[in-house]
Tab-separated table of C-alpha atoms in Angstrom:
chain	number	residue	atom	x	y	z
A	67	MET	CA	124.832	165.486	133.063
A	68	ILE	CA	121.575	164.714	131.279
A	69	VAL	CA	118.919	162.530	132.911
A	70	LEU	CA	116.906	160.981	130.075
A	71	LEU	CA	113.374	160.061	131.113
A	72	PRO	CA	110.702	157.950	129.450
A	73	PRO	CA	107.503	159.816	128.583
A	74	SER	CA	104.124	158.853	130.018
A	75	GLU	CA	100.972	157.733	128.256
A	76	THR	CA	99.022	160.079	130.509
A	77	LYS	CA	99.561	163.773	129.959
A	78	ARG	CA	98.346	166.846	131.756
A	79	GLY	CA	95.766	168.696	129.689
A	80	GLY	CA	95.585	172.380	128.920
A	81	GLY	CA	98.449	174.815	129.111
A	82	ASP	CA	98.895	178.537	128.684
A	83	GLY	CA	101.630	178.511	126.064
A	84	PRO	CA	101.179	179.322	122.377
A	85	PRO	CA	100.418	176.574	119.840
A	86	LEU	CA	103.148	174.135	118.912
A	87	GLY	CA	106.141	175.727	117.219
A	88	LEU	CA	108.311	172.915	115.912
A	89	ASN	CA	111.069	175.361	114.991
A	90	SER	CA	111.353	176.452	118.604
A	91	LEU	CA	112.004	172.970	120.004
A	92	SER	CA	115.498	171.843	120.950
A	93	SER	CA	117.367	169.470	118.604
A	94	PRO	CA	116.107	171.124	115.390
A	95	GLU	CA	117.717	168.315	113.378
A	96	LEU	CA	114.659	166.255	114.331
A	97	GLY	CA	112.251	168.818	112.897
A	98	GLU	CA	111.456	167.097	109.613
A	99	LEU	CA	110.351	163.814	111.178
A	100	ARG	CA	108.538	165.659	113.954
A	101	ALA	CA	106.528	167.598	111.376
A	102	THR	CA	105.763	164.435	109.401
A	103	LEU	CA	104.517	162.575	112.464
A	104	VAL	CA	102.390	165.520	113.602
A	105	ASP	CA	100.793	165.672	110.147
A	106	GLU	CA	100.180	161.917	110.171
A	107	LEU	CA	98.514	162.031	113.590
A	108	VAL	CA	96.311	164.968	112.654
A	109	ASP	CA	95.243	163.252	109.428
A	110	LEU	CA	94.716	159.918	111.185
A	111	SER	CA	92.377	161.585	113.686
A	112	ALA	CA	89.755	162.001	110.950
A	113	ASP	CA	89.278	158.211	110.893
A	114	ARG	CA	88.483	157.199	114.452
A	115	PRO	CA	88.465	153.401	113.972
A	116	ALA	CA	91.858	153.576	112.242
A	117	ALA	CA	93.192	155.921	114.920
A	118	ARG	CA	92.072	153.570	117.683
A	119	ARG	CA	93.846	150.656	116.010
A	120	ALA	CA	97.033	152.628	115.441
A	121	LEU	CA	97.179	154.022	118.962
A	122	GLY	CA	95.973	150.873	120.717
A	123	ILE	CA	93.048	152.562	122.466
A	124	SER	CA	89.310	151.957	122.824
A	125	ALA	CA	86.322	154.112	121.926
A	126	ALA	CA	86.190	155.199	125.570
A	127	GLN	CA	89.520	156.953	124.967
A	128	ASP	CA	88.462	158.956	121.926
A	129	ALA	CA	89.461	162.134	123.783
A	130	GLU	CA	93.041	161.102	123.007
A	131	ILE	CA	92.204	161.230	119.291
A	132	ASP	CA	90.735	164.696	119.786
A	133	ARG	CA	94.017	165.783	121.338
A	134	ASN	CA	95.908	164.554	118.309
A	135	ALA	CA	93.495	166.331	115.980
A	136	ALA	CA	94.333	169.605	117.755
A	137	LEU	CA	98.109	169.137	117.808
A	138	ARG	CA	98.836	172.250	115.765
A	139	THR	CA	96.341	174.543	117.517
A	140	ALA	CA	96.220	173.435	121.170
A	141	ASN	CA	97.945	175.365	123.930
A	142	THR	CA	101.318	174.103	125.119
A	143	MET	CA	103.247	173.800	128.372
A	144	PRO	CA	106.843	172.805	129.210
A	145	ALA	CA	107.453	169.122	128.548
A	146	ILE	CA	108.526	168.417	132.126
A	147	GLU	CA	105.107	169.633	133.291
A	148	ARG	CA	103.126	167.925	130.529
A	149	TYR	CA	103.996	164.336	131.467
A	150	THR	CA	102.304	162.750	134.483
A	151	GLY	CA	102.149	159.388	136.236
A	152	VAL	CA	104.146	157.383	138.759
A	153	LEU	CA	107.654	158.386	137.643
A	154	TYR	CA	106.792	162.069	137.368
A	155	ASP	CA	105.015	162.019	140.729
A	156	ALA	CA	108.193	160.683	142.341
A	157	LEU	CA	110.324	163.194	140.464
A	158	ASP	CA	107.992	165.993	141.635
A	159	VAL	CA	109.964	168.650	139.792
A	160	GLU	CA	107.462	171.354	140.637
A	161	SER	CA	108.343	171.092	144.336
A	162	LEU	CA	111.961	172.054	143.631
A	163	SER	CA	112.940	175.678	144.012
A	164	GLY	CA	115.860	177.994	143.490
A	165	ALA	CA	119.117	176.516	142.219
A	166	ALA	CA	117.825	172.938	142.512
A	167	ALA	CA	114.932	173.741	140.176
A	168	SER	CA	117.259	175.429	137.679
A	169	ARG	CA	119.620	172.457	137.689
A	170	ALA	CA	116.736	170.035	137.207
A	171	ARG	CA	115.319	171.902	134.247
A	172	SER	CA	118.726	172.048	132.568
A	173	ARG	CA	119.471	168.358	133.160
A	174	LEU	CA	116.148	166.663	132.472
A	175	ALA	CA	115.188	165.415	129.017
A	176	VAL	CA	112.403	163.152	127.759
A	177	GLY	CA	112.459	160.524	125.021
A	178	SER	CA	109.283	160.910	122.954
A	179	ALA	CA	107.680	158.824	120.231
A	180	LEU	CA	106.343	162.008	118.625
A	181	PHE	CA	109.199	164.468	119.167
A	182	GLY	CA	112.211	162.158	119.543
A	183	LEU	CA	113.998	164.125	122.245
A	184	LEU	CA	112.669	166.978	124.360
A	185	ARG	CA	114.417	169.161	126.892
A	186	ALA	CA	112.481	170.064	130.030
A	187	GLY	CA	111.465	173.510	128.821
A	188	ASP	CA	110.321	172.558	125.324
A	189	ALA	CA	106.694	173.654	124.935
A	190	VAL	CA	104.440	170.848	123.684
A	191	PRO	CA	100.705	170.100	123.528
A	192	ALA	CA	99.029	167.028	124.948
A	193	TYR	CA	99.108	164.090	122.522
A	194	ARG	CA	98.810	160.330	122.263
A	195	LEU	CA	101.540	158.295	120.582
A	196	SER	CA	103.593	155.574	122.214
A	197	ALA	CA	106.749	153.881	121.000
A	198	GLY	CA	104.736	150.768	120.128
A	199	SER	CA	102.017	152.572	118.163
A	200	LYS	CA	101.561	151.310	114.605
A	201	LEU	CA	100.855	154.200	112.261
A	202	PRO	CA	99.566	153.441	108.755
A	203	GLY	CA	102.418	152.788	106.368
A	204	GLY	CA	104.017	149.768	107.999
A	205	ALA	CA	107.337	151.127	109.250
A	206	THR	CA	107.795	151.050	113.018
A	207	LEU	CA	108.499	154.239	114.911
A	208	ALA	CA	111.842	152.788	115.990
A	209	SER	CA	112.898	152.238	112.366
A	210	ARG	CA	111.902	155.804	111.512
A	211	TRP	CA	113.474	157.498	114.514
A	212	ARG	CA	116.716	155.580	114.846
A	213	PRO	CA	118.564	157.033	111.804
A	214	VAL	CA	117.857	160.641	112.790
A	215	LEU	CA	117.729	160.397	116.585
A	216	GLU	CA	120.861	158.347	117.243
A	217	PRO	CA	123.279	160.959	115.800
A	218	VAL	CA	121.669	163.591	118.046
A	219	LEU	CA	121.987	161.358	121.097
A	220	ALA	CA	125.584	160.516	120.199
A	221	ARG	CA	126.503	164.217	120.085
A	222	LEU	CA	124.756	164.761	123.400
A	223	ALA	CA	126.652	161.871	124.989
A	224	ALA	CA	129.948	163.229	123.662
A	225	GLU	CA	129.334	166.468	125.568
A	226	GLU	CA	127.734	165.259	128.793
A	227	LEU	CA	127.178	162.107	130.817
A	228	VAL	CA	123.747	160.660	130.020
A	229	VAL	CA	121.842	158.624	132.600
A	230	ASP	CA	119.255	156.699	130.593
A	231	LEU	CA	116.090	155.883	132.535
A	232	ARG	CA	113.960	155.068	129.475
A	233	SER	CA	112.067	151.804	129.169
A	234	GLY	CA	113.073	149.321	126.493
A	235	SER	CA	110.625	150.435	123.806
A	236	TYR	CA	111.739	154.052	124.079
A	237	ALA	CA	115.419	153.161	124.276
A	238	ALA	CA	114.882	151.331	120.973
A	239	LEU	CA	114.012	154.648	119.296
A	240	GLY	CA	117.657	155.660	119.651
A	241	ARG	CA	120.547	154.206	121.624
A	242	VAL	CA	122.913	156.432	123.615
A	243	PRO	CA	126.584	155.410	123.396
A	244	GLY	CA	128.284	155.275	126.786
A	245	ALA	CA	125.099	156.021	128.720
A	246	VAL	CA	124.624	154.926	132.307
A	247	ASP	CA	121.751	152.427	132.138
A	248	VAL	CA	119.569	151.781	135.192
A	249	ASP	CA	117.424	148.782	136.143
A	250	VAL	CA	115.348	148.190	139.279
A	251	VAL	CA	115.008	144.769	140.943
A	252	ALA	CA	113.166	143.560	144.037
A	253	GLU	CA	115.088	141.381	146.476
A	254	HIS	CA	113.082	138.771	148.423
A	255	ASP	CA	113.859	137.488	151.914
A	256	ASP	CA	115.370	134.316	150.442
A	257	GLY	CA	117.719	136.327	148.209
A	258	ARG	CA	115.765	135.852	144.994
A	259	ARG	CA	115.528	138.895	142.775
A	260	THR	CA	112.659	139.737	140.473
A	261	VAL	CA	112.012	142.566	138.072
A	262	VAL	CA	110.016	145.393	139.567
A	263	SER	CA	107.097	146.358	137.331
A	264	HIS	CA	104.810	149.162	138.477
A	265	PHE	CA	107.060	150.550	141.193
A	266	ASN	CA	110.046	150.493	138.839
A	267	LYS	CA	108.832	153.896	137.665
A	268	ALA	CA	108.637	155.299	141.177
A	269	HIS	CA	112.208	154.301	141.986
A	270	LYS	CA	113.477	155.729	138.714
A	271	GLY	CA	111.610	158.934	139.450
A	272	ARG	CA	113.227	159.121	142.865
A	273	LEU	CA	116.662	158.603	141.320
A	274	ALA	CA	115.941	161.238	138.671
A	275	ARG	CA	115.068	163.756	141.378
A	276	VAL	CA	118.319	163.059	143.235
A	277	LEU	CA	120.440	163.402	140.114
A	278	ALA	CA	118.635	166.354	138.575
A	279	SER	CA	118.706	168.532	141.675
A	280	SER	CA	122.134	167.645	143.107
A	281	ARG	CA	124.891	170.262	143.314
A	282	ALA	CA	127.332	167.523	142.271
A	283	GLU	CA	128.177	166.964	138.609
A	284	PRO	CA	128.926	163.238	138.237
A	285	GLY	CA	131.163	162.288	135.364
A	286	ASP	CA	130.725	158.515	135.320
A	287	ALA	CA	128.585	155.634	136.547
A	288	ALA	CA	130.539	155.313	139.792
A	289	ALA	CA	129.784	158.919	140.693
A	290	VAL	CA	126.104	158.446	139.827
A	291	ALA	CA	125.982	155.407	142.119
A	292	THR	CA	127.624	157.393	144.902
A	293	LEU	CA	124.989	160.128	144.667
A	294	ALA	CA	122.188	157.572	144.781
A	295	ARG	CA	123.697	155.833	147.827
A	296	ARG	CA	124.048	159.123	149.663
A	297	ALA	CA	120.320	159.582	149.107
A	298	GLY	CA	119.663	156.240	150.814
A	299	MET	CA	119.252	154.074	147.730
A	300	ARG	CA	120.852	150.652	147.448
A	301	VAL	CA	122.725	150.577	144.164
A	302	GLU	CA	125.031	148.019	142.556
A	303	ARG	CA	127.259	148.825	139.592
A	304	THR	CA	128.797	146.767	136.819
A	305	GLY	CA	130.594	149.038	134.378
A	306	ASN	CA	128.040	151.556	133.129
A	307	ASP	CA	125.088	149.462	134.306
A	308	LEU	CA	123.433	150.324	137.613
A	309	VAL	CA	120.910	148.207	139.476
A	310	VAL	CA	118.705	149.759	142.122
A	311	VAL	CA	117.803	147.037	144.633
A	312	VAL	CA	114.574	147.450	146.613
A	313	PRO	CA	112.798	145.181	149.127
A	314	ALA	CA	110.206	142.847	147.621
């Protein structure tokens, strides 16, 4: 089983790994586009106003541009440690130990606007690029990634069950055939259901932790739902679509 996570805009700085080695990353078929995007971000960093527009940031966030400028020279750390925020706090992979930690690191993957697909141990620097960023040239990141990323995801899905926890913009970079898709909704006292926004990430992080560390190896959506329910989550299933229901 592979648990496919969204990335985070916020990233932990620093690292004690060597500079980025694109040839050492998993899914080497993505290497050409990865290298092109890295070059584009480094070049774009020389023009701060253009970089701000492309990345959707303000002058107060120019440190993000500096990170991009140093993409090829900055220290790296494993991807699963690089990303931060609500989902990754709930996942809390660093608190796992022993066999649970080993299972998590083999099962977790991250969808990335810069690297396409990362496995937990892939060593990457801090960077700024989101799925909705508009790099000079006109083509969207989704239109550039989809032709090269979708065949990789299709091969992955043919080998293992994929539980896709990515948000819509990152799922648009490459669809996963047969994946188990997960949504989170809040149920009100009167029975109404609304989409969970901020805490959606926390519940997905909690589910990711359950799935990534479990001794079980679910083979379909029903088995994934069973694992989540055993962990105390309320889950409904329709085919390959799961809905996590939380109190409003």
